[in-house]
Structure formats: structure tokens, C-alpha cells
Short mmCIF file of C-alpha atoms in Angstrom, two decimals:
data_model
loop_
_atom_site.label_atom_id
_atom_site.label_comp_id
_atom_site.label_asym_id
_atom_site.label_seq_id
_atom_site.Cartn_x
_atom_site.Cartn_y
_atom_site.Cartn_z
CA MET A 1 50.52 -36.59 21.40
CA GLU A 2 49.53 -33.14 22.73
CA ALA A 3 46.37 -33.05 20.60
CA GLU A 4 45.36 -36.52 21.77
CA THR A 5 45.41 -35.55 25.47
CA CYS A 6 43.86 -32.13 25.00
CA GLY A 7 40.25 -30.95 25.02
CA THR A 8 38.91 -28.07 22.99
CA ALA A 9 37.05 -25.87 25.49
CA ALA A 10 38.72 -22.82 26.99
CA VAL A 11 40.32 -23.42 30.39
CA TYR A 12 39.34 -20.78 32.94
CA VAL A 13 41.37 -20.73 36.14
CA SER A 14 38.35 -19.96 38.35
CA GLU A 15 36.54 -23.00 36.91
CA VAL A 16 39.57 -25.20 37.57
CA LEU A 17 39.64 -24.04 41.19
CA ARG A 18 35.93 -24.77 41.52
CA ALA A 19 36.32 -28.28 40.07
CA LEU A 20 39.29 -29.03 42.32
CA GLY A 21 37.33 -27.81 45.34
CA ASN A 22 34.35 -30.01 44.46
CA ALA A 23 36.59 -33.06 44.01
CA LEU A 24 38.18 -32.40 47.40
CA GLN A 25 34.70 -31.84 48.91
CA ALA A 26 35.83 -28.38 49.96
CA PRO A 27 35.12 -24.79 48.83
CA PRO A 28 37.24 -23.56 45.88
CA THR A 29 38.80 -20.95 48.19
CA VAL A 30 40.95 -23.61 49.88
CA TRP A 31 42.93 -23.92 46.63
CA PHE A 32 45.50 -21.32 45.65
CA LYS A 33 46.76 -20.70 42.14
CA GLU A 34 50.52 -20.30 42.26
CA SER A 35 52.01 -17.30 40.48
CA SER A 36 55.61 -16.90 41.64
CA GLN A 37 58.32 -18.26 39.37
CA LYS A 38 59.88 -20.16 42.28
CA ASN A 39 56.71 -22.06 43.23
CA LEU A 40 55.69 -22.71 39.62
CA ARG A 41 58.81 -24.82 39.21
CA SER A 42 57.09 -27.62 41.12
CA ARG A 43 53.35 -26.91 41.27
CA ASP A 44 50.46 -24.96 39.76
CA PHE A 45 47.80 -25.24 42.50
CA LEU A 46 48.12 -25.74 46.24
CA VAL A 47 45.98 -26.46 49.30
CA PRO A 48 48.13 -25.36 52.27
CA ARG A 49 48.62 -27.95 54.98
CA GLY A 50 46.82 -25.74 57.51
CA ALA A 51 43.68 -25.80 55.36
CA LEU A 52 43.95 -29.58 54.93
CA ARG A 53 43.90 -30.09 58.71
CA LYS A 54 40.45 -28.51 58.86
CA SER A 55 39.02 -31.23 56.60
CA PHE A 56 41.23 -34.30 57.16
CA PRO A 57 42.73 -35.90 60.28
CA ASP A 58 46.40 -34.93 60.63
CA GLY A 59 46.08 -33.06 57.34
CA GLU A 60 46.40 -36.28 55.33
CA VAL A 61 44.25 -36.59 52.18
CA PRO A 62 43.02 -40.18 51.54
CA ALA A 63 44.76 -41.90 48.63
CA GLU A 64 41.46 -42.56 46.87
CA LEU A 65 40.66 -38.85 46.91
CA ILE A 66 44.00 -38.09 45.26
CA LEU A 67 43.16 -40.68 42.60
CA THR A 68 39.81 -38.94 42.10
CA LEU A 69 41.61 -35.65 41.54
CA LEU A 70 43.98 -37.22 39.04
CA SER A 71 41.12 -38.77 37.10
CA LEU A 72 39.04 -35.57 36.83
CA ASP A 73 37.64 -35.38 33.33
CA ALA A 74 35.49 -32.50 32.09
CA PRO A 75 35.49 -30.43 28.86
CA ASP A 76 36.64 -27.27 30.64
CA LEU A 77 39.38 -28.90 32.74
CA PRO A 78 43.01 -29.44 31.73
CA PRO A 79 44.68 -32.81 32.30
CA LEU A 80 46.62 -33.14 35.55
CA ARG A 81 50.21 -34.40 35.45
CA GLN A 82 50.54 -35.08 39.16
CA CYS A 83 48.78 -34.64 42.49
CA LEU A 84 50.68 -35.35 45.69
CA GLN A 85 51.17 -34.31 49.28
CA CYS A 86 54.31 -32.59 50.51
CA ASP A 87 55.37 -30.40 53.40
CA ALA A 88 53.58 -27.41 51.86
CA GLY A 89 50.26 -29.27 51.49
CA LEU A 90 48.40 -30.85 48.61
CA VAL A 91 49.89 -29.80 45.27
CA VAL A 92 48.73 -30.20 41.69
CA GLN A 93 50.78 -29.78 38.55
CA LEU A 94 49.06 -29.61 35.17
CA ASP A 95 50.04 -31.38 31.97
CA ARG A 96 51.82 -28.33 30.62
CA PRO A 97 52.54 -29.37 26.99
CA ALA A 98 48.87 -30.34 26.59
CA LEU A 99 47.75 -27.01 28.07
CA PHE A 100 50.15 -25.01 25.86
CA TYR A 101 48.57 -26.76 22.86
CA ARG A 102 45.03 -26.22 24.08
CA VAL A 103 45.44 -22.50 24.80
CA LEU A 104 47.74 -21.46 21.94
CA ARG A 105 45.88 -23.36 19.26
CA ASP A 106 43.12 -20.74 19.67
CA PHE A 107 43.65 -18.01 22.25
CA ALA A 108 40.64 -15.91 21.11
CA PRO A 109 38.53 -17.00 24.15
CA TYR A 110 41.25 -15.63 26.44
CA LEU A 111 40.89 -12.10 25.02
CA LYS A 112 37.39 -11.74 26.50
CA PRO A 113 35.96 -11.66 30.02
CA LEU A 114 34.74 -14.84 31.66
CA PRO A 115 31.33 -16.06 30.45
CA SER A 116 28.96 -14.11 32.68
CA ALA A 117 26.34 -15.48 35.01
CA ASP A 118 25.48 -11.94 36.17
CA HIS A 119 21.75 -11.31 36.03
CA GLY A 120 21.93 -7.77 37.39
CA GLN A 121 20.77 -4.65 35.62
CA ASP A 122 22.26 -4.52 32.13
CA ILE A 123 21.93 -0.76 31.55
CA VAL A 124 24.45 1.58 33.14
CA ILE A 125 24.36 5.36 32.81
CA LEU A 126 27.93 6.38 33.57
CA ASN A 127 27.98 9.90 34.94
CA CYS A 128 31.44 11.48 34.99
CA ALA A 129 30.46 14.20 37.43
CA PRO A 130 33.50 16.53 37.01
CA LEU A 131 32.83 16.93 33.28
CA HIS A 132 29.58 18.79 33.98
CA SER A 133 31.60 21.78 35.20
CA ALA A 134 34.57 21.45 32.80
CA LYS A 135 33.70 24.56 30.81
CA SER A 136 37.33 25.37 30.06
CA LEU A 137 40.64 23.54 30.03
CA ASP A 138 41.89 25.57 33.00
CA ALA A 139 38.92 24.33 35.04
CA LEU A 140 39.90 20.66 34.48
CA ARG A 141 41.83 19.84 37.63
CA LEU A 142 44.05 16.78 38.06
CA SER A 143 41.42 15.09 40.22
CA HIS A 144 38.91 15.71 37.41
CA LEU A 145 41.26 14.14 34.88
CA ARG A 146 41.67 11.09 37.11
CA ALA A 147 37.88 10.69 37.33
CA ALA A 148 37.51 11.07 33.56
CA LEU A 149 40.18 8.44 32.87
CA LEU A 150 38.58 5.97 35.28
CA ALA A 151 35.11 6.61 33.84
CA ASP A 152 36.39 6.02 30.30
CA HIS A 153 38.05 2.75 31.36
CA LEU A 154 34.96 1.57 33.24
CA ALA A 155 32.79 2.27 30.19
CA GLU A 156 35.02 -0.05 28.17
CA VAL A 157 35.24 -2.95 30.64
CA LEU A 158 31.54 -2.81 31.52
CA THR A 159 30.71 -2.97 27.82
CA LEU A 160 33.03 -5.96 27.37
CA ASN A 161 31.18 -7.66 30.21
CA GLY A 162 27.84 -7.31 28.45
CA LYS A 163 26.51 -4.08 29.94
CA HIS A 164 24.88 -1.36 27.83
CA VAL A 165 26.75 1.78 28.88
CA TYR A 166 25.59 5.34 28.23
CA PRO A 167 28.20 7.97 29.21
CA VAL A 168 27.08 11.42 30.33
CA PRO A 169 27.45 14.36 30.11
CA ALA A 170 28.43 15.55 26.66
CA VAL A 171 31.74 17.41 27.06
CA PRO A 172 30.71 21.09 27.40
CA SER A 173 33.90 22.65 26.00
CA LYS A 174 35.60 22.21 22.63
CA GLU A 175 39.08 22.62 24.08
CA VAL A 176 38.36 20.09 26.83
CA GLU A 177 37.01 17.69 24.21
CA GLU A 178 40.20 18.04 22.13
CA PHE A 179 42.40 17.51 25.18
CA LEU A 180 40.52 14.37 26.24
CA SER A 181 40.65 13.11 22.66
CA GLN A 182 44.44 13.52 22.72
CA LEU A 183 44.43 11.15 25.69
CA GLY A 184 42.21 8.70 23.82
CA ILE A 185 39.19 9.34 26.05
CA SER A 186 36.09 8.45 24.09
CA TRP A 187 33.25 10.56 25.50
CA PRO A 188 30.17 12.15 23.90
CA SER A 189 30.87 15.59 22.49
CA SER A 190 27.38 16.92 21.82
CA GLY A 191 23.92 16.83 23.34
CA ASP A 192 20.44 18.27 22.86
CA THR A 193 20.80 21.43 24.93
CA SER A 194 17.27 22.67 24.15
CA LEU A 195 15.65 19.65 25.81
CA VAL A 196 17.98 19.99 28.79
CA GLU A 197 17.06 23.67 29.19
CA GLU A 198 13.35 22.80 29.02
CA THR A 199 13.87 20.32 31.83
CA VAL A 200 15.83 22.91 33.85
CA SER A 201 12.96 25.36 33.48
CA SER A 202 10.43 22.80 34.72
CA PHE A 203 12.70 21.97 37.67
CA LYS A 204 12.88 25.65 38.61
CA ASP A 205 9.10 25.96 38.62
CA PHE A 206 8.78 22.81 40.71
CA LEU A 207 11.31 23.98 43.32
CA ARG A 208 9.85 27.48 43.60
CA ASP A 209 6.41 26.00 44.20
CA CYS A 210 7.88 23.73 46.86
CA VAL A 211 9.61 26.66 48.57
CA GLN A 212 6.43 28.74 48.60
CA ASN A 213 4.33 25.85 49.91
CA ALA A 214 6.87 25.26 52.65
CA GLY A 215 6.84 28.96 53.59
CA ASP A 216 10.57 29.15 53.03
CA GLY A 217 10.62 31.80 50.33
CA ASN A 218 12.35 34.41 52.49
CA HIS A 219 15.48 32.29 52.51
CA THR A 220 16.07 32.33 48.74
CA GLN A 221 19.62 33.67 48.38
CA SER A 222 19.46 35.09 44.87
CA PRO A 223 17.44 34.87 41.66
CA ASP A 224 19.91 32.22 40.45
CA GLU A 225 19.73 30.01 43.56
CA ILE A 226 16.89 28.19 45.28
CA ARG A 227 17.17 27.06 48.88
CA VAL A 228 15.91 23.50 49.36
CA GLN A 229 15.47 21.66 52.66
CA LEU A 230 16.87 18.32 51.55
CA LYS A 231 16.68 16.34 54.77
CA THR A 232 13.19 17.50 55.71
CA SER A 233 11.87 16.84 52.21
CA ALA A 234 13.50 13.41 52.08
CA GLU A 235 11.92 12.40 55.39
CA LYS A 236 8.56 13.72 54.21
CA HIS A 237 8.72 11.45 51.15
CA ASN A 238 10.09 8.48 53.15
CA LEU A 239 13.34 8.42 51.15
CA THR A 240 16.10 6.35 52.70
CA LEU A 241 19.23 8.28 53.62
CA GLU A 242 21.39 5.28 54.47
CA GLY A 243 24.92 5.89 53.23
CA TYR A 244 24.43 9.63 52.80
CA ALA A 245 26.34 12.22 54.87
CA PRO A 246 24.47 12.84 58.16
CA ASN A 247 24.77 16.64 57.76
CA LEU A 248 22.83 16.84 54.50
CA ASP A 249 20.41 19.65 55.19
CA PHE A 250 19.93 22.81 53.18
CA PHE A 251 21.02 23.00 49.54
CA LEU A 252 21.43 26.25 47.60
CA VAL A 253 20.55 24.90 44.17
CA SER A 254 22.13 26.71 41.23
CA GLU A 255 21.27 26.56 37.55
CA ASP A 256 24.35 24.41 36.96
CA ASP A 257 23.06 21.97 39.57
CA LEU A 258 19.70 21.76 37.83
CA ARG A 259 21.46 21.32 34.48
CA HIS A 260 23.45 18.42 35.92
CA VAL A 261 20.28 16.69 37.14
CA ALA A 262 18.45 17.53 33.91
CA ARG A 263 21.11 15.75 31.84
CA LEU A 264 20.71 12.66 33.98
CA GLN A 265 16.93 12.81 33.71
CA ARG A 266 17.06 13.21 29.92
CA SER A 267 19.42 10.24 29.71
CA VAL A 268 17.03 8.04 31.66
CA GLN A 269 14.05 9.21 29.59
CA ASP A 270 15.74 9.04 26.18
CA LEU A 271 17.96 6.00 26.50
CA VAL A 272 16.43 3.62 28.97
CA THR A 273 13.30 1.52 28.70
CA SER A 274 14.04 -0.83 31.60
CA PRO A 275 15.55 -0.57 35.12
CA CYS A 276 19.04 0.87 35.15
CA THR A 277 21.94 1.88 37.35
CA VAL A 278 23.37 5.40 37.37
CA LEU A 279 27.02 5.18 38.37
CA HIS A 280 28.42 8.54 39.43
CA ILE A 281 32.22 8.85 39.09
CA ILE A 282 33.18 11.60 41.52
CA SER A 283 36.36 13.24 42.77
CA CYS A 284 36.49 13.08 46.56
CA GLU A 285 36.28 16.84 47.08
CA GLU A 286 32.91 16.88 45.28
CA GLU A 287 31.39 13.81 46.95
CA PHE A 288 29.20 15.77 49.36
CA HIS A 289 27.85 17.95 46.57
CA GLN A 290 27.04 14.91 44.42
CA GLN A 291 25.07 13.39 47.28
CA LYS A 292 22.95 16.54 47.32
CA LEU A 293 22.36 16.28 43.58
CA ASP A 294 21.47 12.59 43.92
CA LEU A 295 18.87 13.38 46.58
CA LEU A 296 17.60 16.45 44.73
CA TRP A 297 16.89 14.33 41.64
CA ARG A 298 14.94 11.82 43.71
CA LEU A 299 12.90 14.62 45.26
CA MET A 300 12.08 16.41 42.00
CA VAL A 301 11.36 13.34 39.86
CA PRO A 302 9.49 10.56 41.69
CA SER A 303 10.19 8.07 38.87
CA SER A 304 13.94 8.50 39.48
CA ARG A 305 13.48 6.70 42.80
CA ASP A 306 13.31 3.49 40.78
CA VAL A 307 16.79 4.22 39.41
CA THR A 308 19.67 2.68 41.36
CA GLN A 309 22.24 5.38 42.04
CA LYS A 310 25.76 4.42 43.10
CA HIS A 311 28.78 6.61 43.83
CA LEU A 312 32.36 5.63 42.97
CA ILE A 313 34.74 8.02 44.70
CA CYS A 314 38.18 8.91 43.32
CA GLY A 315 40.82 9.82 45.87
CA PRO A 316 42.79 13.07 45.66
CA VAL A 317 45.73 13.76 43.38
CA LYS A 318 48.56 15.39 45.33
CA VAL A 319 51.47 17.10 43.62
CA LEU A 320 54.54 16.75 45.81
CA ASN A 321 56.64 19.84 46.62
CA SER A 322 54.17 22.19 44.97
CA THR A 323 52.06 25.00 46.37
CA ALA A 324 50.26 25.63 43.06
CA PRO A 325 49.26 22.35 41.39
CA PRO A 326 49.20 22.49 37.58
CA SER A 327 46.06 22.09 35.53
CA SER A 328 45.53 18.81 33.68
CA SER A 329 46.80 20.36 30.45
CA GLN A 330 49.94 21.77 32.10
CA TYR A 331 50.62 18.37 33.69
CA PHE A 332 50.33 16.62 30.32
CA GLN A 333 52.63 19.13 28.61
CA LEU A 334 55.24 18.78 31.38
CA ARG A 335 55.23 15.00 31.08
CA LYS A 336 55.45 15.30 27.30
CA SER A 337 58.51 17.56 27.51
CA GLN A 338 60.14 15.09 29.94
CA MET A 339 59.33 12.21 27.58
CA LEU A 340 60.87 14.12 24.67
CA GLU A 341 64.01 14.89 26.67
CA ALA A 342 64.39 11.22 27.69
CA SER A 343 63.92 10.08 24.08
CA VAL A 344 66.54 12.51 22.78
CA MET A 345 69.00 11.24 25.40
CA LYS A 346 68.34 7.64 24.34
CA TYR A 347 67.97 7.94 20.56
CA GLY A 348 69.83 11.16 19.75
CA GLU A 349 69.03 13.94 17.31
CA SER A 350 66.89 11.66 15.13
CA VAL A 351 64.02 12.37 17.53
CA LYS A 352 62.21 14.99 15.45
CA GLY A 353 59.45 15.29 12.88
CA ASP A 354 55.78 14.29 12.81
CA SER A 355 56.33 10.56 13.34
CA TRP A 356 58.38 11.14 16.48
CA ASP A 357 55.89 13.70 17.76
CA GLU A 358 53.19 11.05 17.40
CA ILE A 359 55.35 8.53 19.28
CA ILE A 360 56.10 11.00 22.08
CA THR A 361 52.42 11.92 22.41
CA SER A 362 51.45 8.25 22.53
CA LEU A 363 54.09 7.47 25.16
CA THR A 364 53.01 10.48 27.23
CA SER A 365 49.35 9.50 27.06
CA ALA A 366 50.19 5.99 28.26
CA ALA A 367 52.47 7.32 31.02
CA VAL A 368 49.84 9.75 32.31
CA LYS A 369 47.15 7.07 32.35
CA PHE A 370 49.28 4.61 34.30
CA GLU A 371 50.36 7.33 36.72
CA LEU A 372 46.74 8.24 37.53
CA MET A 373 45.09 4.83 37.19
CA ALA A 374 47.47 2.21 38.62
CA THR A 375 46.51 3.20 42.18
CA PRO A 376 43.19 1.94 43.65
CA HIS A 377 40.61 4.61 42.89
CA ARG A 378 39.82 5.39 46.53
CA SER A 379 43.50 6.02 47.39
CA GLN A 380 45.51 9.18 46.95
CA VAL A 381 47.80 9.52 43.92
CA ASN A 382 51.11 11.28 44.61
CA LEU A 383 52.77 12.97 41.64
CA ASN A 384 56.42 13.93 41.63
CA LEU A 385 56.58 16.32 38.70
CA GLU A 386 60.25 17.11 39.23
CA ASP A 387 61.34 13.51 38.62
CA GLY A 388 60.54 12.55 35.04
CA ASN A 389 62.41 9.24 35.36
CA ILE A 390 59.43 7.72 37.21
CA THR A 391 57.31 8.28 34.12
CA THR A 392 59.85 7.79 31.33
CA LYS A 393 62.09 4.99 32.61
CA GLY A 394 60.38 3.10 35.43
CA THR A 395 59.38 -0.53 34.84
CA LYS A 396 55.94 0.27 36.30
CA SER A 397 55.26 3.05 33.83
CA GLY A 398 53.04 3.16 30.78
CA ALA A 399 56.09 4.00 28.69
CA PHE A 400 57.69 0.68 29.69
CA VAL A 401 54.57 -1.21 28.60
CA MET A 402 54.60 0.63 25.26
CA TYR A 403 58.31 -0.09 24.81
CA ASN A 404 57.60 -3.82 25.10
CA CYS A 405 54.75 -3.53 22.59
CA ALA A 406 57.27 -2.06 20.16
CA ARG A 407 59.75 -4.88 20.85
CA LEU A 408 57.12 -7.48 20.01
CA ALA A 409 56.07 -5.66 16.85
CA THR A 410 59.69 -5.33 15.73
CA MET A 411 60.31 -9.04 16.35
CA PHE A 412 57.34 -10.07 14.20
CA ASP A 413 58.39 -7.60 11.48
CA SER A 414 61.84 -9.21 11.49
CA TYR A 415 60.32 -12.67 11.13
CA ASN A 416 57.99 -11.58 8.30
CA ASP A 417 60.86 -9.90 6.44
CA ALA A 418 63.02 -13.01 6.78
CA ALA A 419 60.13 -15.29 5.72
CA SER A 420 59.48 -13.17 2.61
CA GLU A 421 63.15 -13.61 1.67
CA GLY A 422 62.92 -17.38 2.16
CA ILE A 423 65.17 -17.44 5.22
CA TYR A 424 62.37 -18.85 7.39
CA PRO A 425 59.46 -21.02 6.22
CA GLU A 426 55.90 -19.71 6.34
CA PHE A 427 54.22 -19.92 9.74
CA PRO A 428 52.39 -23.26 10.13
CA PRO A 429 48.79 -23.43 11.45
CA ALA A 430 48.74 -23.12 15.24
CA GLY A 431 47.09 -26.53 15.59
CA ASP A 432 49.98 -28.20 13.74
CA LEU A 433 52.67 -26.94 16.09
CA SER A 434 54.38 -28.99 18.79
CA TYR A 435 54.60 -27.19 22.13
CA SER A 436 56.60 -29.83 24.01
CA SER A 437 59.73 -27.74 23.42
CA LEU A 438 58.36 -24.90 25.60
CA ARG A 439 60.23 -25.79 28.78
CA GLU A 440 61.59 -22.39 29.85
CA GLU A 441 60.23 -21.15 33.19
CA GLY A 442 59.35 -17.83 31.60
CA GLU A 443 57.22 -19.54 28.95
CA TRP A 444 54.91 -21.21 31.47
CA LEU A 445 54.83 -17.98 33.49
CA LEU A 446 53.57 -16.01 30.47
CA LEU A 447 50.90 -18.57 29.62
CA PHE A 448 49.67 -19.42 33.13
CA ASN A 449 49.85 -15.98 34.78
CA TYR A 450 48.86 -13.78 31.87
CA ILE A 451 47.23 -15.35 28.81
CA MET A 452 45.09 -17.68 30.92
CA MET A 453 44.43 -15.06 33.61
CA PHE A 454 43.36 -12.24 31.30
CA PRO A 455 39.65 -13.25 31.24
CA GLU A 456 39.67 -13.19 35.04
CA VAL A 457 41.25 -9.71 35.06
CA LEU A 458 38.68 -8.34 32.59
CA SER A 459 35.86 -9.70 34.72
CA GLN A 460 37.36 -8.40 37.96
CA ALA A 461 37.81 -4.93 36.43
CA ALA A 462 34.05 -4.63 35.89
CA GLN A 463 32.96 -5.93 39.29
CA MET A 464 31.43 -3.46 41.73
CA SER A 465 31.33 -4.12 45.44
CA ALA A 466 29.69 -2.19 48.27
CA PRO A 467 31.99 -2.00 51.32
CA SER A 468 29.01 -0.90 53.46
CA PRO A 469 25.27 -0.37 53.06
CA GLY A 470 24.32 2.71 51.11
CA ILE A 471 25.40 4.41 47.93
CA ARG A 472 29.18 3.95 47.77
CA VAL A 473 30.75 1.27 45.60
CA THR A 474 34.32 0.28 44.85
CA ALA A 475 35.76 -1.25 41.68
CA ASN A 476 39.05 -2.81 40.62
CA THR A 477 39.91 0.08 38.32
CA GLU A 478 43.65 -0.51 38.82
CA ALA A 479 43.53 -4.20 37.82
CA VAL A 480 44.34 -3.83 34.12
CA CYS A 481 47.25 -1.42 34.70
CA LYS A 482 48.81 -3.72 37.29
CA PHE A 483 48.29 -6.71 35.01
CA LEU A 484 50.02 -4.91 32.12
CA VAL A 485 52.96 -3.91 34.28
CA GLY A 486 53.45 -7.49 35.50
CA LEU A 487 53.11 -8.90 31.98
CA SER A 488 55.60 -6.39 30.58
CA MET A 489 58.17 -7.09 33.27
CA ASP A 490 57.96 -10.88 32.87
CA PHE A 491 57.96 -10.64 29.08
CA SER A 492 60.99 -8.34 29.18
CA CYS A 493 62.91 -10.79 31.40
CA TYR A 494 62.07 -13.65 29.05
CA TYR A 495 62.88 -11.64 25.91
CA ASN A 496 66.26 -10.58 27.29
CA ARG A 497 67.15 -14.17 28.19
CA VAL A 498 65.79 -16.21 25.25
CA HIS A 499 66.70 -15.82 21.58
CA ILE A 500 63.28 -16.32 19.97
CA LEU A 501 64.23 -15.94 16.32
CA GLY A 502 66.85 -18.65 16.10
CA GLU A 503 69.27 -19.66 13.39
CA PRO A 504 67.52 -20.68 10.13
CA LEU A 505 68.18 -24.39 10.70
CA PRO A 506 65.38 -26.91 10.09
CA HIS A 507 65.83 -28.73 13.40
CA LEU A 508 65.29 -25.42 15.29
CA PHE A 509 62.14 -24.33 13.47
CA SER A 510 59.72 -26.34 15.63
CA GLN A 511 60.79 -24.60 18.85
CA MET A 512 61.00 -21.19 17.14
CA PHE A 513 57.43 -21.44 15.84
CA ALA A 514 56.12 -22.59 19.24
CA ARG A 515 57.80 -19.58 20.87
CA LEU A 516 56.52 -17.21 18.21
CA ARG A 517 52.98 -18.50 18.75
CA LEU A 518 53.35 -17.90 22.48
CA MET A 519 54.60 -14.38 21.72
CA LYS A 520 51.59 -13.80 19.46
CA GLY A 521 49.38 -14.73 22.40
CA VAL A 522 51.28 -12.30 24.65
CA GLN A 523 50.99 -9.56 22.03
CA SER A 524 47.25 -10.15 21.61
CA VAL A 525 46.69 -9.93 25.35
CA LEU A 526 48.80 -6.76 25.59
CA HIS A 527 46.84 -5.10 22.79
CA SER A 528 43.46 -6.17 24.18
CA ALA A 529 44.34 -4.89 27.65
CA LEU A 530 45.59 -1.56 26.29
CA LYS A 531 42.36 -1.20 24.31
CA THR A 532 40.40 -1.08 27.58
CA LEU A 533 42.51 1.99 28.44
CA HIS A 534 42.12 3.45 24.94
CA ILE A 535 45.87 3.29 24.40
CA THR A 536 47.12 2.51 20.89
CA PRO A 537 50.13 0.14 21.11
CA LEU A 538 53.41 1.32 19.65
CA THR A 539 54.59 -0.61 16.62
CA GLN A 540 58.06 0.92 16.45
CA ILE A 541 60.39 3.10 18.47
#
């Protein structure tokens, strides 16, 4: 019955909202997708009564329009079970068994972003600005680590959304490279330094000629610095300064500054054959300096004026109750020791050896990433280093997400072991299962809020928006972390309430297999989301 009423195309929530809006002769924004467990008991989509009054007299939708909604038929739309008016407004409930079948039969389309209609520039040079100066591990501050984590995540989600991403710079220090690798950050580790130095040398000659021609040579501060009149030069070349700090004026350009610009220039020359965007990921305390470098590049290399430069600013990282904030490495080691202590308290003296060290390192890496990335990038992150419980035990922590990955892996191991012993039958093809037994509130919650919403989250995570004209952009860098926390909490509630692996009785197998297939979908989404953060899911604990 489910297969007979079900299409084959993937069902995307944003497309459903658009179709419902068109049928109601209203914009899709008048419809709301429900997400709370309470409201999902009676409806899936809602037009509030206040919005109805703007389009219909007394807020009453004509009966024929409701019939039109109920008869909607398109390959990418799910069947509707009911559409009616109530005190809340106009509500729609989907044919849930049919949608369970349609999604869980093949959930591969839900592990990718929405099909893109974006015709913007496809090449992105991702410049993690703090890494240019990370010449030692001690120099890698917490704000730098936050920027590096966000840049690494953005590289992954932009790539998933069809962009060609080129990260720069190559990590300049071996110890910094090893530390970032421990956190799963995938960043280039080598570059052609000779070509960069050649470019630096040509930049020096260019700037010295400019200084002499401007009669400003007496102001050169030292042999290693060149004084450049940024604002005057920009106005001379008719360069727009909209969005830049109004007090950009003189710039004492160092060799490191020229090296930074040279790496960007070499990237554009070597990697790009068509228009591109350079996205600078910057800690807030270095924003002003990066604006100078941005403008300096445009002044020295006229062709760079065709490159779109955008700045994504990371807010500060504040360590509470501390006058001397730790370095990134010290912070990681502190969290690791707290994670080890919490594990010993929970699992006892068995917590030792290489396998446990790998587990503790993995848990710590996840915890650190969630701590620094779950806050919107422009907001301040507050770290309480004295309270390890926030990181090791909180339901909003990376460790909690990893714990639920391990629970899922253990459950499937238990099923496979029992199936190999003949206790359970082999798993049937997903298309042969009956999903009408999935009636638990938590089951619809996991499908509708997470499996079906994951493509939307992946697309949102890669979207850039400009809050004002100029060079600043914002992104939803926290979206995946928040999604994972919500998924883990709702899965944990369901797992604690429902016995998925039931008694080995034939009349119970149909429901057990439907639940296991749903759990496989949850696991696949969890793993795919963690991959965008370069976190390897735990398989045991």
C-alpha cells in the first residue's frame, strides 16, 4: 500500500513549502514547517491565522482551495493526509507511512545539499589569515584556532555545494601542522616558497618606486618596512573603499605582509583561470590589518581588482576567570586531561592503553570543535576551563554526539552478531519493508526534522550573506553543530524509550526492521554531518 501511494523523487522541505505557497496563491514564507514534538502530533505545516487574514476575508480559506491543496500531485511532493482549518490557522498533515517508505527506501539524496541553482562564482580561494603568522605552536592563539576550524569546515561545505575550493596558506610550521592534523583539520602543508619569494621581491621594488615617486621616502621606518599611503593611493586609482574602516591611511608594510599578499597572488595565478572569490577568514583583532592587506594587493596588482574579496570575521574567544589565556595547544591538552578524568570516573581503571588514548583524543577533538564552532562566528565564545563537565558531560557537547554515534554502532553490531547466529533473519531490502508500524512520535521527529532537513542544513551552511554593502559577509558556520546536537538529543530520548532490537519473534520482525532502517538513516546523517567537521565517529566506547 505504501509503495502504491509513494513517488520516487526526493522530497525537499523547501520545495514542499514552495508548492504549498503556489497552491495557496501566496509566497512560500507564509507556511511554517513544524518542528516541536507537541505540534507534530497534529500537523506538519501551518499557515497562522494572522497570515491567512491578509489574503482571505475573515481568514477563511475557500473550500475549493483546500481541495486543490489536497489534490496536489507532483514528482517531488509527498501525498497529503489532511488539510483543514482550525484555531491556529490552516494546517497540513502528510501521509506519514508513505513518506517513511519514500525516504527510507533510499536516503542517499538526503545526505547531500539541495540541488543548486546558484550561478555565482564557482572558484573560492579560502584564506585562513591567522595561519600566515602561525610560525610556532605557541603563536597559535585560541582565536586563531577558532578561525582555522571554521575555515576547514567552510572548505568542506562549499565543496559539497559544488564550489572549487583552494585553501591557503600552506601551514608554515611542522608542529602547527601536526597539531591541526590531530584535530582533523585538512589544510595544505607545503608550498612553493621560491616563487613566493620572487613575488615578494617584485612587490618590494614596486613599493619603493611608488614611495620615491610620491616623494615619501623620508618616512620609511626601517629597511624591513615600507610606508604606504593607502587611502591616497586608493583614491588616485579610483578604488572603492565602501565597507572598509574610515581610518585606513598609512600602512607600514613588512616582509610578512608582502609574503601574505604574495601567497594570495600566486594562488590566483596558479590555480584560477576564471573569475573567483577570495574569502578571508579573520579573527576580529586582525580585521583592520587584513583590510590593509586587501587594499595593498589591489594597489600592487591591478589584475587583482577583478577578484572579489570578502571578509568573514570570527568573534573573540574569552577565557573566563583567567588573566593569562592558554595557547591552543595548552587548551587542547587541558580538555584532554578532563576527558580522561571523566572517562576513568565512568568506566574505571580499564581506561588505558592505545585504543583508549585514541578514543579520548577523538572525544577531545569533537568537544573542542563544538565548543568553538557551535556559536555564530561573529559572536564571542566564552570558555570556562575550570568546569570540564560542560565539555565532557553536557548534552550540547561534541562528546555527547560521539557517545550517541557509539550507541548506534553498538546496536548494529549486536544485530549483526545475532543475525550471524541465526537469532534474527537477514535484513530485507529497504524497499520491501513496511513502515506503517512506525507510529512513535520520536520516529516521525527523527525523519521529518533531521533526515529530511539535512540537505537544507548543508545548503544553509554554505550560504554567504552580506549584512551591509562592502566587504563583510556572514555564514551559518554554526548550523551543522546545532543540527548534530538536536539530532543527538532527540535520538537519545527515542533510544532510551524504545526497545529497537526486540524479541526474536516472527510477528515482531516487521517493526524491528522498519526501526533499524530508520536508525540506519539517522546514523548515515550523523556520519555525513560529522564529516563536514572532519570528525571521525566513534564506533565503540
